[in-house]
Amino acid sequence: MRILITGGAGFIGSNLILHWFKHHPDDIILNLDNLTYAANIDFLNPVTSNPNYRFIQADIVDRNHLKDVLREFIPQGVIHLAAESHVDNSIKGPEIFVLTNVLGTFNLLEECRQLWNKDKLTFKENRFLHISTDEVFGSLESGSFSEQTPYRPNSPYSATKAGSDHIVRAYHYTYGMNAIITNCSNNFGPNQNNEKLIPTVIRSAISRDKIPVYGNGQNIRDWLFVEDHCNALDMVFHKGKSGETYNIGGRNQWKNIDLVNKICDLLSDILQYNVKEQISNVTDRLGHDLRYAVDSTKIERELKWRPAKDFDTNLKTTIDWYLKKREHSPLTQQII
Ligand SMILES: NC(=O)c1ccc[n+]([C@@H]2O[C@H](COP(=O)([O-])OP(=O)(O)OC[C@H]3O[C@@H](n4cnc5c(N)ncnc54)[C@H](O)[C@@H]3O)[C@@H](O)[C@H]2O)c1
């Protein structure tokens, strides 16, 4: 298959491309990414010389460029991950989130529709998989988010993701596009940008800086290893039903402060000093959602998806990856 992956230089996209070539080596992948601050294309070094891998630097907000790229590559499937993804940035400057997440998703859908619509026979075979977040459902007091939970996004980030989900849904309902949406919980693993919680804890611990924890650290998130998310996306892309949405979560809820303490314990053993002393409570994020939890029963039951390894193993793998990355950075060698 010829598959366009947008945002393939970002955290989940880059892990997905490595996953894809491991499991579907004959597919041809075009990675479309405009390489924002969040991208790390070097993570894809293992596949850059693969003749089935292509990369183009392009902005999904630039519709004319997108049209040219799509008409040249003619994808049979699209996996759409390109987005502005950090809640704090969306609070400081929401406009780029509206442009990228809402307008960019619309551009991609509309150009795919026009391309795929040319051949009425194959129109419904061309799959569009849209990657979204559990944050579109808002904050929970009890229970967990199912596919039926009404959308109540609270941050500019989640509102723009919700907007993009609605457009995808409308393209299925109105035009019959073979589109699927996945809503996943917090991911962790290799190649996540420094701004996110787990890389921040590890980086701050190594550089002996304060480890910032928002408010009293009581916010709860459901954590999923990125490779498990990639595996779920692979299954949904190949076996998911057109027009459906699938929630993906780790059944693995942690209070932020408990997770930070756990990582600090693991790091204290490795670094041989008490990392916990560096924990520092900082002013809470505006409108900080208290709790997310995802009910993944549907994908577990219908597609037989399960996370492959336990949380502790995946957390250790992740910590090892960041420690190795820091070892290879000249600046860090000085800090250590
Ligand atoms: N990280 C998570 O925990 C999580 C959880 C659920 C859903 N998601 C969703 O998964 C997707 C990927 O998340 P991530 O954590 O890998 O994000 P990320 O910020 O690490 O990567 C996003 C990628 O998109 C690219 N990009 C941004 N704007 C673009 C544009 N206008 N045109 C082309 N490329 C652009 C960036 O350069 C980057 O490589 C996002 O849609 C996000 O909403 C993420």
mmCIF file of C-alpha atoms and ligand atoms in Angstrom:
data_model
loop_
_atom_site.group_PDB
_atom_site.id
_atom_site.type_symbol
_atom_site.label_atom_id
_atom_site.label_comp_id
_atom_site.label_asym_id
_atom_site.label_seq_id
_atom_site.Cartn_x
_atom_site.Cartn_y
_atom_site.Cartn_z
ATOM 1 C CA MET A 1 0.000 0.000 0.000
ATOM 2 C CA ARG A 2 0.976 3.611 -0.530
ATOM 3 C CA ILE A 3 0.424 5.380 2.777
ATOM 4 C CA LEU A 4 0.765 9.051 3.625
ATOM 5 C CA ILE A 5 1.682 9.613 7.278
ATOM 6 C CA THR A 6 1.434 13.230 8.408
ATOM 7 C CA GLY A 7 3.459 14.358 11.417
ATOM 8 C CA GLY A 8 5.814 11.427 10.919
ATOM 9 C CA ALA A 9 8.774 13.294 12.384
ATOM 10 C CA GLY A 10 6.966 13.845 15.689
ATOM 11 C CA PHE A 11 6.852 11.566 18.701
ATOM 12 C CA ILE A 12 4.104 9.106 17.776
ATOM 13 C CA GLY A 13 4.511 9.483 13.998
ATOM 14 C CA SER A 14 8.217 8.585 14.053
ATOM 15 C CA ASN A 15 7.580 5.553 16.266
ATOM 16 C CA LEU A 16 4.734 4.569 13.928
ATOM 17 C CA ILE A 17 6.957 4.709 10.833
ATOM 18 C CA LEU A 18 9.565 2.457 12.479
ATOM 19 C CA HIS A 19 6.763 0.120 13.578
ATOM 20 C CA TRP A 20 5.288 0.101 10.072
ATOM 21 C CA PHE A 21 8.455 -0.918 8.268
ATOM 22 C CA LYS A 22 9.019 -3.666 10.834
ATOM 23 C CA HIS A 23 5.569 -5.144 10.227
ATOM 24 C CA HIS A 24 4.722 -4.059 6.655
ATOM 25 C CA PRO A 25 8.074 -3.748 4.861
ATOM 26 C CA ASP A 26 6.496 -3.718 1.389
ATOM 27 C CA ASP A 27 4.320 -0.654 1.998
ATOM 28 C CA ILE A 28 5.490 2.665 0.609
ATOM 29 C CA ILE A 29 5.369 5.467 3.140
ATOM 30 C CA LEU A 30 5.458 9.178 2.490
ATOM 31 C CA ASN A 31 6.165 11.111 5.673
ATOM 32 C CA LEU A 32 4.751 14.637 5.377
ATOM 33 C CA ASP A 33 5.892 16.958 8.143
ATOM 34 C CA ASN A 34 6.803 20.636 8.275
ATOM 35 C CA LEU A 35 9.405 19.989 11.003
ATOM 36 C CA THR A 36 8.215 22.258 13.792
ATOM 37 C CA TYR A 37 10.177 22.493 17.052
ATOM 38 C CA ALA A 38 8.459 19.216 18.123
ATOM 39 C CA ALA A 39 9.904 17.137 15.276
ATOM 40 C CA ASN A 40 13.013 14.977 15.550
ATOM 41 C CA ILE A 41 13.654 13.526 12.135
ATOM 42 C CA ASP A 42 16.948 11.908 13.254
ATOM 43 C CA PHE A 43 14.928 9.232 15.052
ATOM 44 C CA LEU A 44 14.063 7.953 11.577
ATOM 45 C CA ASN A 45 17.708 7.414 10.563
ATOM 46 C CA PRO A 46 17.199 3.616 10.561
ATOM 47 C CA VAL A 47 14.781 3.917 7.619
ATOM 48 C CA THR A 48 16.012 6.908 5.626
ATOM 49 C CA SER A 49 17.877 4.742 3.119
ATOM 50 C CA ASN A 50 14.912 2.383 2.682
ATOM 51 C CA PRO A 51 13.636 2.858 -0.907
ATOM 52 C CA ASN A 52 10.057 2.481 0.378
ATOM 53 C CA TYR A 53 10.452 5.517 2.648
ATOM 54 C CA ARG A 54 10.002 9.077 1.411
ATOM 55 C CA PHE A 55 9.941 12.387 3.225
ATOM 56 C CA ILE A 56 8.556 15.750 2.246
ATOM 57 C CA GLN A 57 8.694 18.927 4.274
ATOM 58 C CA ALA A 58 5.249 20.447 3.825
ATOM 59 C CA ASP A 59 2.692 22.341 5.872
ATOM 60 C CA ILE A 60 -0.855 20.940 5.999
ATOM 61 C CA VAL A 61 -2.107 24.514 6.279
ATOM 62 C CA ASP A 62 -0.708 25.201 2.768
ATOM 63 C CA ARG A 63 -3.505 23.648 0.740
ATOM 64 C CA ASN A 64 -1.978 24.161 -2.703
ATOM 65 C CA HIS A 65 1.235 22.435 -1.714
ATOM 66 C CA LEU A 66 -0.756 19.642 -0.088
ATOM 67 C CA LYS A 67 -2.787 19.175 -3.265
ATOM 68 C CA ASP A 68 0.401 18.846 -5.355
ATOM 69 C CA VAL A 69 1.921 16.349 -2.924
ATOM 70 C CA LEU A 70 -1.220 14.202 -2.839
ATOM 71 C CA ARG A 71 -1.598 14.218 -6.627
ATOM 72 C CA GLU A 72 1.971 13.159 -7.098
ATOM 73 C CA PHE A 73 2.076 10.443 -4.420
ATOM 74 C CA ILE A 74 -1.539 9.227 -4.791
ATOM 75 C CA PRO A 75 -1.873 7.579 -1.379
ATOM 76 C CA GLN A 76 -4.279 4.680 -0.867
ATOM 77 C CA GLY A 77 -4.395 5.449 2.832
ATOM 78 C CA VAL A 78 -3.674 8.419 5.094
ATOM 79 C CA ILE A 79 -2.709 8.285 8.761
ATOM 80 C CA HIS A 80 -3.036 11.816 10.084
ATOM 81 C CA LEU A 81 -0.935 12.696 13.121
ATOM 82 C CA ALA A 82 0.358 16.188 12.247
ATOM 83 C CA ALA A 83 -0.810 18.588 14.917
ATOM 84 C CA GLU A 84 0.201 21.148 17.448
ATOM 85 C CA SER A 85 0.121 18.909 20.489
ATOM 86 C CA HIS A 86 1.149 20.706 23.669
ATOM 87 C CA VAL A 87 -1.618 22.039 25.945
ATOM 88 C CA ASP A 88 0.600 24.693 27.572
ATOM 89 C CA ASN A 89 1.478 26.153 24.166
ATOM 90 C CA SER A 90 -2.203 26.242 23.246
ATOM 91 C CA ILE A 91 -2.903 28.332 26.337
ATOM 92 C CA LYS A 92 -0.132 30.779 25.460
ATOM 93 C CA GLY A 93 -0.968 30.987 21.734
ATOM 94 C CA PRO A 94 -4.090 29.200 20.505
ATOM 95 C CA GLU A 95 -4.126 30.498 16.923
ATOM 96 C CA ILE A 96 -1.566 28.082 15.472
ATOM 97 C CA PHE A 97 -3.606 25.251 17.035
ATOM 98 C CA VAL A 98 -6.730 26.381 15.177
ATOM 99 C CA LEU A 99 -4.774 26.690 11.940
ATOM 100 C CA THR A 100 -2.907 23.375 12.129
ATOM 101 C CA ASN A 101 -5.384 21.156 13.892
ATOM 102 C CA VAL A 102 -8.655 22.436 12.415
ATOM 103 C CA LEU A 103 -7.812 24.044 9.071
ATOM 104 C CA GLY A 104 -4.932 21.632 8.387
ATOM 105 C CA THR A 105 -7.174 18.615 8.982
ATOM 106 C CA PHE A 106 -9.874 20.108 6.777
ATOM 107 C CA ASN A 107 -7.329 20.734 3.982
ATOM 108 C CA LEU A 108 -6.125 17.154 4.152
ATOM 109 C CA LEU A 109 -9.632 15.692 4.161
ATOM 110 C CA GLU A 110 -10.862 17.861 1.329
ATOM 111 C CA GLU A 111 -7.830 17.207 -0.873
ATOM 112 C CA CYS A 112 -8.107 13.465 -0.189
ATOM 113 C CA ARG A 113 -11.809 13.553 -1.030
ATOM 114 C CA GLN A 114 -11.148 15.325 -4.316
ATOM 115 C CA LEU A 115 -8.328 12.931 -5.197
ATOM 116 C CA TRP A 116 -10.099 9.729 -4.202
ATOM 117 C CA ASN A 117 -13.479 10.827 -5.572
ATOM 118 C CA LYS A 118 -12.108 10.667 -9.106
ATOM 119 C CA ASP A 119 -12.477 6.911 -9.051
ATOM 120 C CA LYS A 120 -15.929 6.062 -7.689
ATOM 121 C CA LEU A 121 -15.112 2.354 -7.621
ATOM 122 C CA THR A 122 -12.168 2.680 -5.264
ATOM 123 C CA PHE A 123 -13.359 5.734 -3.286
ATOM 124 C CA LYS A 124 -14.448 3.655 -0.303
ATOM 125 C CA GLU A 125 -11.270 1.577 -0.285
ATOM 126 C CA ASN A 126 -9.098 4.585 0.476
ATOM 127 C CA ARG A 127 -8.801 4.792 4.229
ATOM 128 C CA PHE A 128 -8.348 7.971 6.296
ATOM 129 C CA LEU A 129 -7.247 7.355 9.892
ATOM 130 C CA HIS A 130 -7.380 10.419 12.123
ATOM 131 C CA ILE A 131 -5.397 10.318 15.368
ATOM 132 C CA SER A 132 -6.999 12.161 18.252
ATOM 133 C CA THR A 133 -6.890 12.391 21.998
ATOM 134 C CA ASP A 134 -8.960 11.455 25.042
ATOM 135 C CA GLU A 135 -8.745 15.124 26.055
ATOM 136 C CA VAL A 136 -11.680 15.919 23.727
ATOM 137 C CA PHE A 137 -13.972 14.374 26.373
ATOM 138 C CA GLY A 138 -13.016 16.874 29.092
ATOM 139 C CA SER A 139 -12.327 16.110 32.730
ATOM 140 C CA LEU A 140 -13.709 13.140 34.689
ATOM 141 C CA GLU A 141 -14.822 12.863 38.282
ATOM 142 C CA SER A 142 -15.577 9.167 38.111
ATOM 143 C CA GLY A 143 -15.759 6.349 35.567
ATOM 144 C CA SER A 144 -13.973 6.434 32.235
ATOM 145 C CA PHE A 145 -14.424 7.785 28.703
ATOM 146 C CA SER A 146 -16.204 5.472 26.280
ATOM 147 C CA GLU A 147 -16.808 6.064 22.572
ATOM 148 C CA GLN A 148 -20.271 7.378 23.559
ATOM 149 C CA THR A 149 -19.010 10.026 25.998
ATOM 150 C CA PRO A 150 -20.054 13.502 24.788
ATOM 151 C CA TYR A 151 -17.278 15.873 23.775
ATOM 152 C CA ARG A 152 -16.496 18.588 26.343
ATOM 153 C CA PRO A 153 -13.010 19.870 25.500
ATOM 154 C CA ASN A 154 -11.579 22.359 27.983
ATOM 155 C CA SER A 155 -8.248 23.574 26.609
ATOM 156 C CA PRO A 156 -7.625 25.299 23.275
ATOM 157 C CA TYR A 157 -5.625 22.174 22.291
ATOM 158 C CA SER A 158 -8.446 19.748 23.028
ATOM 159 C CA ALA A 159 -11.035 22.087 21.481
ATOM 160 C CA THR A 160 -9.121 22.144 18.198
ATOM 161 C CA LYS A 161 -8.670 18.364 18.280
ATOM 162 C CA ALA A 162 -12.422 18.029 18.926
ATOM 163 C CA GLY A 163 -13.084 20.348 15.969
ATOM 164 C CA SER A 164 -10.914 18.195 13.705
ATOM 165 C CA ASP A 165 -12.664 15.002 14.919
ATOM 166 C CA HIS A 166 -16.044 16.516 14.028
ATOM 167 C CA ILE A 167 -14.898 17.419 10.516
ATOM 168 C CA VAL A 168 -13.597 13.877 9.977
ATOM 169 C CA ARG A 169 -16.890 12.453 11.213
ATOM 170 C CA ALA A 170 -18.829 14.781 8.897
ATOM 171 C CA TYR A 171 -16.735 13.672 5.899
ATOM 172 C CA HIS A 172 -17.701 10.086 6.611
ATOM 173 C CA TYR A 173 -21.350 10.873 7.219
ATOM 174 C CA THR A 174 -21.786 13.316 4.332
ATOM 175 C CA TYR A 175 -19.481 11.995 1.620
ATOM 176 C CA GLY A 176 -19.140 8.363 2.684
ATOM 177 C CA MET A 177 -15.423 8.722 3.207
ATOM 178 C CA ASN A 178 -13.770 5.643 4.702
ATOM 179 C CA ALA A 179 -12.648 7.505 7.805
ATOM 180 C CA ILE A 180 -11.903 6.324 11.340
ATOM 181 C CA ILE A 181 -11.011 8.293 14.464
ATOM 182 C CA THR A 182 -8.943 7.044 17.387
ATOM 183 C CA ASN A 183 -8.908 8.805 20.762
ATOM 184 C CA CYS A 184 -5.884 7.838 22.802
ATOM 185 C CA SER A 185 -4.682 8.570 26.313
ATOM 186 C CA ASN A 186 -1.265 10.014 27.293
ATOM 187 C CA ASN A 187 1.605 8.341 25.454
ATOM 188 C CA PHE A 188 5.131 7.875 26.718
ATOM 189 C CA GLY A 189 8.265 6.383 25.197
ATOM 190 C CA PRO A 190 11.307 7.245 23.102
ATOM 191 C CA ASN A 191 11.514 10.432 21.018
ATOM 192 C CA GLN A 192 8.946 12.504 22.872
ATOM 193 C CA ASN A 193 9.649 16.233 22.928
ATOM 194 C CA ASN A 194 11.341 17.623 26.036
ATOM 195 C CA GLU A 195 8.288 19.719 26.941
ATOM 196 C CA LYS A 196 6.172 16.692 27.970
ATOM 197 C CA LEU A 197 6.003 15.364 31.555
ATOM 198 C CA ILE A 198 8.166 12.215 31.491
ATOM 199 C CA PRO A 199 11.041 13.700 29.419
ATOM 200 C CA THR A 200 10.909 16.801 31.652
ATOM 201 C CA VAL A 201 11.302 14.700 34.805
ATOM 202 C CA ILE A 202 14.225 12.712 33.370
ATOM 203 C CA ARG A 203 15.990 15.750 31.900
ATOM 204 C CA SER A 204 15.608 17.799 35.101
ATOM 205 C CA ALA A 205 16.767 14.894 37.246
ATOM 206 C CA ILE A 206 19.945 14.415 35.218
ATOM 207 C CA SER A 207 20.783 18.123 35.108
ATOM 208 C CA ARG A 208 20.031 18.458 38.828
ATOM 209 C CA ASP A 209 17.393 21.103 38.105
ATOM 210 C CA LYS A 210 14.043 21.425 39.829
ATOM 211 C CA ILE A 211 11.513 18.852 38.653
ATOM 212 C CA PRO A 212 8.346 20.907 38.101
ATOM 213 C CA VAL A 213 5.001 19.396 39.127
ATOM 214 C CA TYR A 214 1.851 21.386 38.392
ATOM 215 C CA GLY A 215 -0.241 22.407 41.444
ATOM 216 C CA ASN A 216 -0.476 19.662 44.051
ATOM 217 C CA GLY A 217 0.220 16.899 41.525
ATOM 218 C CA GLN A 218 -3.177 15.272 42.039
ATOM 219 C CA ASN A 219 -4.143 15.286 38.338
ATOM 220 C CA ILE A 220 -4.664 11.778 37.004
ATOM 221 C CA ARG A 221 -3.666 10.546 33.546
ATOM 222 C CA ASP A 222 -3.907 7.149 31.874
ATOM 223 C CA TRP A 223 -0.474 6.257 30.431
ATOM 224 C CA LEU A 224 0.142 4.115 27.358
ATOM 225 C CA PHE A 225 3.481 3.075 25.841
ATOM 226 C CA VAL A 226 3.875 4.559 22.366
ATOM 227 C CA GLU A 227 4.616 1.171 20.767
ATOM 228 C CA ASP A 228 1.271 -0.119 22.092
ATOM 229 C CA HIS A 229 -0.437 2.910 20.561
ATOM 230 C CA CYS A 230 1.313 2.221 17.220
ATOM 231 C CA ASN A 231 0.177 -1.377 17.342
ATOM 232 C CA ALA A 232 -3.395 -0.220 17.990
ATOM 233 C CA LEU A 233 -3.229 2.213 15.053
ATOM 234 C CA ASP A 234 -1.939 -0.556 12.798
ATOM 235 C CA MET A 235 -4.888 -2.775 13.815
ATOM 236 C CA VAL A 236 -7.452 0.000 13.414
ATOM 237 C CA PHE A 237 -6.040 0.985 10.019
ATOM 238 C CA HIS A 238 -6.281 -2.582 8.735
ATOM 239 C CA LYS A 239 -9.304 -3.963 10.577
ATOM 240 C CA GLY A 240 -11.283 -1.029 11.974
ATOM 241 C CA LYS A 241 -14.766 -0.281 10.652
ATOM 242 C CA SER A 242 -15.324 2.777 8.488
ATOM 243 C CA GLY A 243 -17.062 5.607 10.350
ATOM 244 C CA GLU A 244 -16.244 4.196 13.785
ATOM 245 C CA THR A 245 -14.230 5.711 16.593
ATOM 246 C CA TYR A 246 -11.967 3.661 18.868
ATOM 247 C CA ASN A 247 -10.735 4.670 22.291
ATOM 248 C CA ILE A 248 -7.210 3.533 23.140
ATOM 249 C CA GLY A 249 -5.903 3.564 26.702
ATOM 250 C CA GLY A 250 -3.540 1.712 28.963
ATOM 251 C CA ARG A 251 -5.901 0.990 31.889
ATOM 252 C CA ASN A 252 -3.005 2.534 33.741
ATOM 253 C CA GLN A 253 -4.016 5.586 35.753
ATOM 254 C CA TRP A 254 -1.459 7.543 37.732
ATOM 255 C CA LYS A 255 -1.607 10.712 39.796
ATOM 256 C CA ASN A 256 1.098 12.984 38.376
ATOM 257 C CA ILE A 257 2.876 13.167 41.728
ATOM 258 C CA ASP A 258 2.915 9.373 42.131
ATOM 259 C CA LEU A 259 4.297 8.899 38.641
ATOM 260 C CA VAL A 260 6.977 11.539 39.206
ATOM 261 C CA ASN A 261 7.945 9.843 42.493
ATOM 262 C CA LYS A 262 8.157 6.470 40.738
ATOM 263 C CA ILE A 263 10.433 7.827 38.004
ATOM 264 C CA CYS A 264 12.542 9.577 40.660
ATOM 265 C CA ASP A 265 12.968 6.287 42.543
ATOM 266 C CA LEU A 266 14.128 4.515 39.390
ATOM 267 C CA LEU A 267 16.484 7.385 38.529
ATOM 268 C CA SER A 268 17.871 7.647 42.080
ATOM 269 C CA ASP A 269 19.054 4.031 41.795
ATOM 270 C CA ILE A 270 20.758 4.726 38.488
ATOM 271 C CA LEU A 271 22.207 8.170 39.240
ATOM 272 C CA GLN A 272 23.119 7.383 42.866
ATOM 273 C CA TYR A 273 21.659 10.536 44.372
ATOM 274 C CA ASN A 274 18.234 11.366 45.808
ATOM 275 C CA VAL A 275 16.395 12.745 42.801
ATOM 276 C CA LYS A 276 13.167 13.236 44.788
ATOM 277 C CA GLU A 277 14.701 16.249 46.527
ATOM 278 C CA GLN A 278 14.472 18.080 43.201
ATOM 279 C CA ILE A 279 10.647 17.836 43.003
ATOM 280 C CA SER A 280 9.109 21.297 43.095
ATOM 281 C CA ASN A 281 5.427 22.218 42.954
ATOM 282 C CA VAL A 282 4.774 25.033 40.488
ATOM 283 C CA THR A 283 1.732 27.188 39.714
ATOM 284 C CA ASP A 284 -0.979 25.019 38.219
ATOM 285 C CA ARG A 285 -1.838 25.073 34.514
ATOM 286 C CA LEU A 286 -4.875 27.267 33.697
ATOM 287 C CA GLY A 287 -8.046 25.151 33.480
ATOM 288 C CA HIS A 288 -6.065 21.989 34.264
ATOM 289 C CA ASP A 289 -8.283 18.929 33.731
ATOM 290 C CA LEU A 290 -8.301 16.802 36.866
ATOM 291 C CA ARG A 291 -8.648 13.304 35.524
ATOM 292 C CA TYR A 292 -8.697 11.327 32.279
ATOM 293 C CA ALA A 293 -9.344 7.597 32.038
ATOM 294 C CA VAL A 294 -10.065 5.630 28.900
ATOM 295 C CA ASP A 295 -12.304 2.614 28.530
ATOM 296 C CA SER A 296 -10.657 0.542 25.756
ATOM 297 C CA THR A 297 -13.198 -2.289 25.855
ATOM 298 C CA LYS A 298 -14.266 -1.775 22.234
ATOM 299 C CA ILE A 299 -10.825 -2.082 20.642
ATOM 300 C CA GLU A 300 -9.927 -4.914 23.019
ATOM 301 C CA ARG A 301 -13.063 -6.853 22.175
ATOM 302 C CA GLU A 302 -13.433 -6.118 18.458
ATOM 303 C CA LEU A 303 -9.795 -5.994 17.339
ATOM 304 C CA LYS A 304 -8.210 -8.092 20.122
ATOM 305 C CA TRP A 305 -5.772 -5.299 20.924
ATOM 306 C CA ARG A 306 -3.897 -5.312 24.243
ATOM 307 C CA PRO A 307 -0.806 -3.469 25.478
ATOM 308 C CA ALA A 308 2.104 -5.886 24.982
ATOM 309 C CA LYS A 309 4.273 -5.318 28.056
ATOM 310 C CA ASP A 310 3.732 -4.088 31.603
ATOM 311 C CA PHE A 311 4.117 -0.454 32.604
ATOM 312 C CA ASP A 312 7.310 -0.925 34.673
ATOM 313 C CA THR A 313 9.149 -2.579 31.778
ATOM 314 C CA ASN A 314 8.098 0.150 29.359
ATOM 315 C CA LEU A 315 8.991 2.909 31.819
ATOM 316 C CA LYS A 316 12.491 1.446 32.292
ATOM 317 C CA THR A 317 12.930 1.176 28.499
ATOM 318 C CA THR A 318 11.901 4.816 28.200
ATOM 319 C CA ILE A 319 14.235 6.028 30.957
ATOM 320 C CA ASP A 320 17.131 4.069 29.395
ATOM 321 C CA TRP A 321 16.464 5.674 26.032
ATOM 322 C CA TYR A 322 16.574 9.225 27.455
ATOM 323 C CA LEU A 323 19.679 8.480 29.511
ATOM 324 C CA LYS A 324 21.473 7.128 26.427
ATOM 325 C CA LYS A 325 20.346 10.135 24.408
ATOM 326 C CA ARG A 326 21.771 12.476 27.065
ATOM 327 C CA GLU A 327 25.036 10.516 27.174
ATOM 328 C CA HIS A 328 25.472 11.166 23.483
ATOM 329 C CA SER A 329 24.912 14.893 23.843
ATOM 330 C CA PRO A 330 28.188 16.786 24.566
ATOM 331 C CA LEU A 331 26.378 19.297 26.798
ATOM 332 C CA THR A 332 25.000 16.558 29.030
ATOM 333 C CA GLN A 333 28.317 14.859 29.446
ATOM 334 C CA GLN A 334 29.486 18.049 31.103
ATOM 335 C CA ILE A 335 26.413 18.166 33.336
ATOM 336 C CA ILE A 336 26.782 14.540 34.428
HETATM 337 N N1 LIG B 1 1.389 12.459 22.672
HETATM 338 C C1 LIG B 1 0.256 11.999 23.195
HETATM 339 O O1 LIG B 1 0.219 11.609 24.361
HETATM 340 C C2 LIG B 1 -1.002 11.927 22.344
HETATM 341 C C3 LIG B 1 -2.107 11.235 22.853
HETATM 342 C C4 LIG B 1 -3.251 11.127 22.067
HETATM 343 C C5 LIG B 1 -3.286 11.699 20.805
HETATM 344 N N2 LIG B 1 -2.208 12.376 20.345
HETATM 345 C C6 LIG B 1 -2.285 12.947 18.971
HETATM 346 O O2 LIG B 1 -1.348 12.231 18.184
HETATM 347 C C7 LIG B 1 -0.787 13.091 17.203
HETATM 348 C C8 LIG B 1 0.718 13.069 17.306
HETATM 349 O O3 LIG B 1 1.091 13.496 18.613
HETATM 350 P P1 LIG B 1 2.609 13.633 19.021
HETATM 351 O O4 LIG B 1 2.694 13.544 20.487
HETATM 352 O O5 LIG B 1 3.431 12.739 18.189
HETATM 353 O O6 LIG B 1 2.873 15.143 18.584
HETATM 354 P P2 LIG B 1 4.255 15.872 18.303
HETATM 355 O O7 LIG B 1 4.032 17.297 18.679
HETATM 356 O O8 LIG B 1 5.394 15.143 18.896
HETATM 357 O O9 LIG B 1 4.415 15.751 16.709
HETATM 358 C C9 LIG B 1 3.599 16.458 15.827
HETATM 359 C C10 LIG B 1 4.285 16.465 14.473
HETATM 360 O O10 LIG B 1 3.436 17.192 13.561
HETATM 361 C C11 LIG B 1 4.231 18.068 12.801
HETATM 362 N N3 LIG B 1 3.421 19.218 12.419
HETATM 363 C C12 LIG B 1 2.930 20.181 13.235
HETATM 364 N N4 LIG B 1 2.266 21.093 12.514
HETATM 365 C C13 LIG B 1 2.327 20.699 11.211
HETATM 366 C C14 LIG B 1 1.839 21.236 9.999
HETATM 367 N N5 LIG B 1 1.148 22.376 9.986
HETATM 368 N N6 LIG B 1 2.086 20.581 8.856
HETATM 369 C C15 LIG B 1 2.797 19.425 8.864
HETATM 370 N N7 LIG B 1 3.301 18.876 9.983
HETATM 371 C C16 LIG B 1 3.066 19.502 11.146
HETATM 372 C C17 LIG B 1 5.385 18.456 13.720
HETATM 373 O O11 LIG B 1 6.511 18.920 12.989
HETATM 374 C C18 LIG B 1 5.641 17.169 14.469
HETATM 375 O O12 LIG B 1 6.615 16.394 13.803
HETATM 376 C C19 LIG B 1 -1.400 14.458 17.446
HETATM 377 O O13 LIG B 1 -2.457 14.626 16.545
HETATM 378 C C20 LIG B 1 -1.909 14.401 18.868
HETATM 379 O O14 LIG B 1 -3.019 15.243 19.035
HETATM 380 C C21 LIG B 1 -1.061 12.505 21.075
#
